C-alpha angles and dihedrals in degrees: 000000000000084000085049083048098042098042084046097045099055120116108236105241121242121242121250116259119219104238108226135060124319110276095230082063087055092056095047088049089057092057095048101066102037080070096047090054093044093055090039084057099044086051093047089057091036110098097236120215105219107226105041079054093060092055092046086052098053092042084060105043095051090048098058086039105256102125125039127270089239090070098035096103091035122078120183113227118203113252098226120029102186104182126009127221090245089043092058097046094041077060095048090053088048093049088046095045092045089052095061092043088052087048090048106055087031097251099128082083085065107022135062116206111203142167111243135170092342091312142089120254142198109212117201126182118230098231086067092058110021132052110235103292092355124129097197124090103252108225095244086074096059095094096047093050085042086063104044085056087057092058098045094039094085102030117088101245140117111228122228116192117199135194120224125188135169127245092267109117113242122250112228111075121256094033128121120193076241085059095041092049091047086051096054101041098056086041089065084040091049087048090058088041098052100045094043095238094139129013110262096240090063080056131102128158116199137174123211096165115198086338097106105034116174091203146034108281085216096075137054102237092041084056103052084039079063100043094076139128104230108201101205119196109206130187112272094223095048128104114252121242124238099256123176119254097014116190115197107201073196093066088025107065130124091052 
């Protein structure tokens, strides 16, 4: 009787509970972030306009309570947006694009292509197109212009050709390094005008003299690196800058 009692009167022990969180929340965590990392990747490989970022952003910010609800309908846009995401890539593909041309017609032996203020450039040095202190194309750099022509015909650009000199005064009387850029600038325009290589209304011609040099005038290298001839492509549908000494093939024809 005392074993009955004793069997009838034991407590059932309680099963053990597992300390943490529920496993079906692990589960759920795992599949979280799976997608986290899916979307963060997809975002890390998208092109981003800036702006439209910048809204998202907010929208997402004031929703999960980081920014006050004052500012919740109001995104601030940045006043000046210099050089977009696409743009820059759109750059990237045109550099890329203009290097195995130049390979192709064996111009990268002549010509530096370079990215400069948001725009691709072709970089010549003055020694390929002009004699020593000459402002007219000698006729061994036919060819070469020929082919640059070639390169820019298709794209859709304006092409701005600039004259670069050093800080070295010019020897005939009455000419500035303003003047001999200039010169030099609307004899390699002429040259596509006059051979029909490129229409008249994609053409500019400017000087900047010794104002942009690209090394130090003390020096003689630094000095050929600044007596070049830049071709700048430009986007068709962009304003023009005031530039000094501005030559218009368009106001220019019939030479």
């Amino acid at each position: 009787m005392a074993e009955e009692n004793n069997n009838g009167g034991a407590k059932k022990k309680k099963r053990p509970v597992a300390a943490g969180a529920p496993l079906w929340m692990v589960t759920y965590s795992d599949m979280v972030t799976l997608l986290l990392t899916f979307f963060v990747l997809l975002l890390s490989m998208a092109q981003l306009d800036q702006m439209k970022f910048k809204e998202v952003l907010g929208s997402l910010q004031g929703a999960f309570g980081v920014m006050a609800s004052s500012n919740l309908t109001t995104v601030e846009r940045p006043r000046i947006v210099e050089f977009l995401p696409i743009e820059d890539d759109y750059t990237a593909r045109l550099y890329k694009r203009l290097i195995v041309q130049m390979q192709r017609l064996k111009l990268d032996r002549d010509i530096t292509l370079v990215q400069d203020r948001g725009a691709v450039v072709l970089r010549v040095n003055d020694a390929v197109l002009f004699e020593a202190g000459q402002t007219e194309v000698r006729s061994e750099a036919y060819p070469v212009l020929r082919k640059v022509a070639e390169m820019v015909r298709p794209l859709p650009f304006n092409l701005r050709i600039e004259g670069h000199t050093d800080s070295v005064p010019v020897s005939r009387p009455g000419l500035s390094n303003w003047d001999y850029s200039v010169a030099r600038a609307v004899s390699v325009l002429k040259f596509f005008g006059n051979e029909d290589l490129l229409p008249l209304e994609r053409l500019a011609a400017v000087g900047y003299g010794e104002k942009r040099p690209l090394g130090s005038n003390d020096t003689a290298e630094g000095r050929a690196l600044n007596r070049r001839v830049e071709f700048v492509l430009e986007s068709t549908s962009s304003s023009r800058e005031e530039l000094p000494y501005l030559i218009d093939a368009r106001e220019q024809m019939p030479f």
